[in-house]
Amino acid sequence: MKNYIVHDEWNIIETGFDPALNKISESIFSIGNGRMGQRANFEEHYSGESLQGSYIAGVYYPDKTRVGWWKNGYPEYFAKVLNAANWIGIDIDVDGVPLDLNTVEVIHFQRVLHMQEGYLSRRFGARFSDGKEVEVEAVRFCSLVDNECGAVRYRITAKNFSGKIQLRPYVDGGVRNADSNYGELFWEPVSKHIGARRATLTMRTKKTDFWVATGMAYEVFYGGARLSQQEMTIERDDYVAKSVSVAASAGQTVEIRKYAVNLSSENHPKSELVNRAEQLLGHVVVKGFDRLLAEQADAWALKWAESDIRIEGDIAAQQAIRFNIFQLNQTYTGEDDRLNIGPKGFTGEKYGGSTYWDTEAYCLPFYLATAPRQVARNLLVYRYKHLPKAIANAEKLGFSGGAALYPMVTMDGEECHNEWEITFEEIHRNGAIAFAIYNYIRYTGDTAYLAEYGLEVLIGIARFWAQRVNWSEARKRYVMLGVTGPNEYENNVNNNWYTNTIASWCLSYTLDALSEVQQSATGQYAAIVAKTALQASETGLWAAIIDKLYYPVDEARGIFLQQDGFLDKELVPAAAIPADQRPLNQHWSWDRILRSCYIKQADVLQGLYLLEDRFDIETIRRNYDFYEPLTVHESSLSPCVHAILAAKLGDEARAYQFYLRTARLDLDDYNNDTEDGLHITSMAGTWMSIVEGFAGMRVRDGRLYFSPMLPKQWQAYTFKIKFRGALLTVHVTPTRVNFSNTGEQAATVHVLGRDHEVGPGSTTAVPKYEHVR
């Protein structure tokens, strides 16, 4: 665990430069806008350890699978979001010596992520070996308004000398992914177009043939005046730079403003790519840096108006939740149903930047409550459009008749994960996708979605479960063999309770959905039945499986067993593990982990969280008290579920402990892996920890239910919720919870066993609330 980020309500601040922390900071200070993203690499050359990262949404490469032993059903490739052309680069020479923070003396250093206004700044002083000192101030952002554009303002001041400062703004397409399986370069050059103070470099990906045109333009200022001196062009096949020299006097500042655009063939015809890039470049240059930055602040003000959470009395908690919300908002905007949310967003290459079940299980609630309905709907439509490939994925594994297995990892709907225990066994992901349909409709009331898209997906998923179970003559029950549950520290187990439970729930919900669509949209129902060739015998089988599916339990303890044989393990609490052996995945052999009782993340508890209305409070408590002490929380998705359940149980201490862990997971590098990129999808769990955890918000029967808890470390907290035309501000204090509605529709909120109507423009106060779940 690191602790070098300065606590501040609105800013992420690093003071002092430690090269050993640089890759961590490159992740933490990343910026993006939903179309493109950029790690916090330096503009000037840096020869120290770094993970260069510029990413374009939707552009990927099928990196050939690398495994020691090929198995039938393995995907041919692992799809990866690509490290694209470096657009931020500005090499600096001072009297012919490169400015490089790995070789010069760093006098002072500060890096700040200004979350309220949406930009990154950096200030430092450096001393060269000959005593020359410079002061640098850099600002950059990825524009939310012109979302294919980024901009940099870089100022360098000659502190104690007069001399030549050379600036080389460039676009470098000769980049590689650090996670390339065979060290392969994924890009090849297409063309360069060079003009005065601007250039456009077009690269294309091998195999997938995505084209990306990266254009740059620049302006140089000295003494406040724009310079127009001669420039020199430097070029290679995959690189183009402009070189400008300025004779600077002591105390004077040279400023360069660099504008960049990234246009991909996903959004523009290849034949028009360069022209459109140059047109957009001209557009943003005319706007100028100051106007672009002002527009950025205005756009972020609107984002914060919808999604901010205010915590009073706890700066560490406040900073953390805003950091998580900031990263979620700059990763996914919901404008394009071809895009989804990678576990690392635009901040690193681990997990390939592909889509996982994290989106449905963790991210969807955040976007449901803080964004227009279409944003969450597009997350579901993304999966609907991949249904044919989900069916094809299942066919590769031997399933038939329209059974659908959604991929564990994907870019375009095809499975591309190549670890057998994940690809073949972690099938509970199907349940997350079905639950997301239910969750979306429950929250929005958009029942038309079932007939339009959702029912076809549910039928495919139900068919998969029906074929994945088998009848056990010994048990006289249906069983499910050879699976991996959410706890990936167990593989190839039989009857994982969560997987069996979510499978049964999927079958039940599909039957309910069929009945609902049959009654509400008869014509569409008939068309879906015909399209899917659904037979009555299938629904009869689904009902039989629901009735006869086996669930492992321990009657003596009154708990659900994670899987058959779990109690054969030596049950030693995780607290007994020496600190120098944590995290386990970095210190123990896989064999030792698999034989241990230790749980990576919520497994049984994941089911209790999703389907809590099925269980009484004491059942939840017994399972929580048994499984949490065995959980090492080495998945970023773990602490949030435990925080929510702890809050439900009235366990304020553990709820706060797990909130802080999930909220500051990356800021404090809890699991020693932030340098690979941030845990974007788990950040949505941080939001859930407050709204569903401390505030106890649930949706039942078209109403919002609240059961607030106020941690003793907080004086109050406030958040906003969009719900069916209402926009509620919820303010929780030690003595009351206030609801105000600035939306167009009234909302009914249920607190302390009573309904309260909150009409448009009105405020309702519920005094002296108690924690009632």
PDB file of C-alpha atoms in Angstrom, residues 372-517:
ATOM      1  CA  PRO A 372     -29.510   9.611 -19.460  1.00  0.00           C
ATOM      2  CA  ARG A 373     -31.376   6.318 -19.916  1.00  0.00           C
ATOM      3  CA  GLN A 374     -29.847   5.748 -23.345  1.00  0.00           C
ATOM      4  CA  VAL A 375     -26.384   5.378 -21.832  1.00  0.00           C
ATOM      5  CA  ALA A 376     -27.339   2.297 -19.812  1.00  0.00           C
ATOM      6  CA  ARG A 377     -29.528   1.014 -22.648  1.00  0.00           C
ATOM      7  CA  ASN A 378     -26.562   1.099 -25.011  1.00  0.00           C
ATOM      8  CA  LEU A 379     -24.614  -1.140 -22.646  1.00  0.00           C
ATOM      9  CA  LEU A 380     -27.373  -3.740 -23.048  1.00  0.00           C
ATOM     10  CA  VAL A 381     -27.766  -3.223 -26.788  1.00  0.00           C
ATOM     11  CA  TYR A 382     -24.034  -3.923 -27.096  1.00  0.00           C
ATOM     12  CA  ARG A 383     -24.697  -7.457 -25.814  1.00  0.00           C
ATOM     13  CA  TYR A 384     -27.823  -7.928 -27.921  1.00  0.00           C
ATOM     14  CA  LYS A 385     -25.855  -7.194 -31.071  1.00  0.00           C
ATOM     15  CA  HIS A 386     -23.341  -9.842 -30.004  1.00  0.00           C
ATOM     16  CA  LEU A 387     -25.979 -12.549 -29.498  1.00  0.00           C
ATOM     17  CA  PRO A 388     -25.159 -14.399 -32.764  1.00  0.00           C
ATOM     18  CA  LYS A 389     -21.525 -14.639 -31.707  1.00  0.00           C
ATOM     19  CA  ALA A 390     -22.526 -15.733 -28.207  1.00  0.00           C
ATOM     20  CA  ILE A 391     -24.406 -18.595 -29.867  1.00  0.00           C
ATOM     21  CA  ALA A 392     -21.343 -19.330 -32.007  1.00  0.00           C
ATOM     22  CA  ASN A 393     -19.149 -19.300 -28.875  1.00  0.00           C
ATOM     23  CA  ALA A 394     -21.402 -21.931 -27.293  1.00  0.00           C
ATOM     24  CA  GLU A 395     -21.335 -24.043 -30.460  1.00  0.00           C
ATOM     25  CA  LYS A 396     -17.541 -24.153 -30.323  1.00  0.00           C
ATOM     26  CA  LEU A 397     -17.843 -25.800 -26.913  1.00  0.00           C
ATOM     27  CA  GLY A 398     -20.404 -28.348 -28.069  1.00  0.00           C
ATOM     28  CA  PHE A 399     -23.700 -26.626 -27.249  1.00  0.00           C
ATOM     29  CA  SER A 400     -26.500 -26.448 -29.783  1.00  0.00           C
ATOM     30  CA  GLY A 401     -30.005 -25.273 -30.565  1.00  0.00           C
ATOM     31  CA  GLY A 402     -29.414 -21.561 -30.057  1.00  0.00           C
ATOM     32  CA  ALA A 403     -27.728 -21.864 -26.653  1.00  0.00           C
ATOM     33  CA  ALA A 404     -25.688 -18.721 -26.013  1.00  0.00           C
ATOM     34  CA  LEU A 405     -22.530 -18.379 -23.949  1.00  0.00           C
ATOM     35  CA  TYR A 406     -21.422 -14.795 -23.764  1.00  0.00           C
ATOM     36  CA  PRO A 407     -17.651 -14.367 -23.784  1.00  0.00           C
ATOM     37  CA  MET A 408     -15.614 -13.772 -20.676  1.00  0.00           C
ATOM     38  CA  VAL A 409     -13.457 -11.389 -22.711  1.00  0.00           C
ATOM     39  CA  THR A 410     -14.383  -9.769 -25.987  1.00  0.00           C
ATOM     40  CA  MET A 411     -14.186  -6.839 -28.350  1.00  0.00           C
ATOM     41  CA  ASP A 412     -16.698  -7.873 -31.003  1.00  0.00           C
ATOM     42  CA  GLY A 413     -18.682 -10.639 -29.304  1.00  0.00           C
ATOM     43  CA  GLU A 414     -16.247 -13.480 -30.007  1.00  0.00           C
ATOM     44  CA  GLU A 415     -14.587 -15.097 -27.003  1.00  0.00           C
ATOM     45  CA  CYS A 416     -10.890 -14.228 -26.874  1.00  0.00           C
ATOM     46  CA  HIS A 417      -9.811 -15.368 -23.416  1.00  0.00           C
ATOM     47  CA  ASN A 418      -7.382 -18.283 -23.423  1.00  0.00           C
ATOM     48  CA  GLU A 419      -7.100 -19.575 -19.863  1.00  0.00           C
ATOM     49  CA  TRP A 420      -9.101 -22.798 -19.749  1.00  0.00           C
ATOM     50  CA  GLU A 421     -10.488 -22.273 -16.251  1.00  0.00           C
ATOM     51  CA  ILE A 422     -11.899 -18.929 -17.405  1.00  0.00           C
ATOM     52  CA  THR A 423     -12.832 -19.591 -21.021  1.00  0.00           C
ATOM     53  CA  PHE A 424     -14.607 -22.868 -20.393  1.00  0.00           C
ATOM     54  CA  GLU A 425     -15.636 -22.702 -16.747  1.00  0.00           C
ATOM     55  CA  GLU A 426     -16.362 -19.161 -15.522  1.00  0.00           C
ATOM     56  CA  ILE A 427     -19.805 -19.334 -17.038  1.00  0.00           C
ATOM     57  CA  HIS A 428     -21.567 -17.293 -14.363  1.00  0.00           C
ATOM     58  CA  ARG A 429     -20.896 -14.352 -16.674  1.00  0.00           C
ATOM     59  CA  ASN A 430     -24.073 -15.356 -18.521  1.00  0.00           C
ATOM     60  CA  GLY A 431     -25.979 -14.667 -15.305  1.00  0.00           C
ATOM     61  CA  ALA A 432     -24.575 -11.154 -15.017  1.00  0.00           C
ATOM     62  CA  ILE A 433     -25.827 -10.298 -18.500  1.00  0.00           C
ATOM     63  CA  ALA A 434     -29.315 -11.643 -17.781  1.00  0.00           C
ATOM     64  CA  PHE A 435     -29.400  -9.828 -14.442  1.00  0.00           C
ATOM     65  CA  ALA A 436     -28.433  -6.577 -16.169  1.00  0.00           C
ATOM     66  CA  ILE A 437     -31.558  -6.820 -18.347  1.00  0.00           C
ATOM     67  CA  TYR A 438     -33.678  -7.321 -15.228  1.00  0.00           C
ATOM     68  CA  ASN A 439     -31.862  -4.535 -13.376  1.00  0.00           C
ATOM     69  CA  TYR A 440     -32.264  -2.078 -16.243  1.00  0.00           C
ATOM     70  CA  ILE A 441     -36.004  -2.706 -16.584  1.00  0.00           C
ATOM     71  CA  ARG A 442     -36.533  -2.686 -12.812  1.00  0.00           C
ATOM     72  CA  TYR A 443     -34.809   0.687 -12.562  1.00  0.00           C
ATOM     73  CA  THR A 444     -36.087   2.490 -15.652  1.00  0.00           C
ATOM     74  CA  GLY A 445     -39.497   0.892 -16.126  1.00  0.00           C
ATOM     75  CA  ASP A 446     -38.574   0.422 -19.793  1.00  0.00           C
ATOM     76  CA  THR A 447     -40.568  -2.819 -20.163  1.00  0.00           C
ATOM     77  CA  ALA A 448     -40.536  -2.438 -23.949  1.00  0.00           C
ATOM     78  CA  TYR A 449     -36.881  -3.441 -23.866  1.00  0.00           C
ATOM     79  CA  LEU A 450     -37.819  -7.079 -23.249  1.00  0.00           C
ATOM     80  CA  ALA A 451     -39.718  -7.453 -26.490  1.00  0.00           C
ATOM     81  CA  GLU A 452     -37.353  -5.250 -28.461  1.00  0.00           C
ATOM     82  CA  TYR A 453     -34.051  -6.844 -27.419  1.00  0.00           C
ATOM     83  CA  GLY A 454     -33.950  -8.541 -24.041  1.00  0.00           C
ATOM     84  CA  LEU A 455     -36.074 -11.658 -24.501  1.00  0.00           C
ATOM     85  CA  GLU A 456     -33.963 -13.089 -27.307  1.00  0.00           C
ATOM     86  CA  VAL A 457     -30.866 -12.788 -25.129  1.00  0.00           C
ATOM     87  CA  LEU A 458     -32.613 -14.440 -22.190  1.00  0.00           C
ATOM     88  CA  ILE A 459     -33.764 -17.382 -24.327  1.00  0.00           C
ATOM     89  CA  GLY A 460     -30.220 -17.996 -25.555  1.00  0.00           C
ATOM     90  CA  ILE A 461     -28.856 -17.855 -22.012  1.00  0.00           C
ATOM     91  CA  ALA A 462     -31.591 -20.148 -20.658  1.00  0.00           C
ATOM     92  CA  ARG A 463     -30.836 -22.690 -23.369  1.00  0.00           C
ATOM     93  CA  PHE A 464     -27.208 -22.685 -22.332  1.00  0.00           C
ATOM     94  CA  TRP A 465     -28.001 -23.374 -18.679  1.00  0.00           C
ATOM     95  CA  ALA A 466     -30.410 -26.146 -19.620  1.00  0.00           C
ATOM     96  CA  GLN A 467     -27.627 -27.914 -21.516  1.00  0.00           C
ATOM     97  CA  ARG A 468     -24.883 -27.135 -19.006  1.00  0.00           C
ATOM     98  CA  VAL A 469     -26.526 -28.983 -16.108  1.00  0.00           C
ATOM     99  CA  ASN A 470     -26.907 -32.749 -15.983  1.00  0.00           C
ATOM    100  CA  TRP A 471     -29.107 -35.100 -14.020  1.00  0.00           C
ATOM    101  CA  SER A 472     -27.402 -36.863 -11.099  1.00  0.00           C
ATOM    102  CA  GLU A 473     -29.007 -40.198 -10.474  1.00  0.00           C
ATOM    103  CA  ALA A 474     -27.186 -40.412  -7.151  1.00  0.00           C
ATOM    104  CA  ARG A 475     -28.548 -37.094  -5.876  1.00  0.00           C
ATOM    105  CA  LYS A 476     -31.841 -37.222  -7.786  1.00  0.00           C
ATOM    106  CA  ARG A 477     -31.053 -33.612  -8.680  1.00  0.00           C
ATOM    107  CA  TYR A 478     -29.663 -31.574 -11.521  1.00  0.00           C
ATOM    108  CA  VAL A 479     -26.030 -30.643 -10.889  1.00  0.00           C
ATOM    109  CA  MET A 480     -23.455 -28.429 -12.555  1.00  0.00           C
ATOM    110  CA  LEU A 481     -19.941 -29.834 -12.810  1.00  0.00           C
ATOM    111  CA  GLY A 482     -16.552 -28.383 -13.667  1.00  0.00           C
ATOM    112  CA  VAL A 483     -17.052 -24.663 -13.173  1.00  0.00           C
ATOM    113  CA  THR A 484     -15.172 -21.678 -11.779  1.00  0.00           C
ATOM    114  CA  GLY A 485     -17.220 -19.288  -9.696  1.00  0.00           C
ATOM    115  CA  PRO A 486     -16.446 -15.635  -9.051  1.00  0.00           C
ATOM    116  CA  ASN A 487     -13.698 -16.855  -6.702  1.00  0.00           C
ATOM    117  CA  GLU A 488     -10.941 -17.503  -9.213  1.00  0.00           C
ATOM    118  CA  TYR A 489      -8.787 -19.017  -6.466  1.00  0.00           C
ATOM    119  CA  GLU A 490     -10.884 -22.160  -7.047  1.00  0.00           C
ATOM    120  CA  ASN A 491     -11.032 -23.884 -10.441  1.00  0.00           C
ATOM    121  CA  ASN A 492     -12.900 -26.854 -11.855  1.00  0.00           C
ATOM    122  CA  VAL A 493     -15.264 -27.259  -8.920  1.00  0.00           C
ATOM    123  CA  ASN A 494     -18.640 -28.969  -8.800  1.00  0.00           C
ATOM    124  CA  ASN A 495     -21.850 -27.209  -7.841  1.00  0.00           C
ATOM    125  CA  ASN A 496     -20.579 -23.737  -7.145  1.00  0.00           C
ATOM    126  CA  TRP A 497     -23.479 -22.295  -5.152  1.00  0.00           C
ATOM    127  CA  TYR A 498     -23.417 -18.921  -6.868  1.00  0.00           C
ATOM    128  CA  THR A 499     -23.291 -20.365 -10.385  1.00  0.00           C
ATOM    129  CA  ASN A 500     -26.145 -22.796  -9.666  1.00  0.00           C
ATOM    130  CA  THR A 501     -28.165 -20.040  -8.004  1.00  0.00           C
ATOM    131  CA  ILE A 502     -27.746 -17.501 -10.800  1.00  0.00           C
ATOM    132  CA  ALA A 503     -28.479 -20.189 -13.403  1.00  0.00           C
ATOM    133  CA  SER A 504     -31.753 -21.061 -11.703  1.00  0.00           C
ATOM    134  CA  TRP A 505     -32.613 -17.373 -11.397  1.00  0.00           C
ATOM    135  CA  CYS A 506     -31.935 -16.876 -15.134  1.00  0.00           C
ATOM    136  CA  LEU A 507     -34.281 -19.721 -16.041  1.00  0.00           C
ATOM    137  CA  SER A 508     -36.985 -18.362 -13.761  1.00  0.00           C
ATOM    138  CA  TYR A 509     -36.635 -14.805 -15.059  1.00  0.00           C
ATOM    139  CA  THR A 510     -36.751 -16.006 -18.652  1.00  0.00           C
ATOM    140  CA  LEU A 511     -40.025 -17.813 -17.988  1.00  0.00           C
ATOM    141  CA  ASP A 512     -41.423 -14.652 -16.380  1.00  0.00           C
ATOM    142  CA  ALA A 513     -40.189 -12.554 -19.307  1.00  0.00           C
ATOM    143  CA  LEU A 514     -41.828 -14.886 -21.816  1.00  0.00           C
ATOM    144  CA  SER A 515     -45.134 -14.557 -19.981  1.00  0.00           C
ATOM    145  CA  GLU A 516     -44.850 -10.781 -19.743  1.00  0.00           C
ATOM    146  CA  VAL A 517     -44.083 -10.289 -23.439  1.00  0.00           C
TER     147      VAL A 517
END
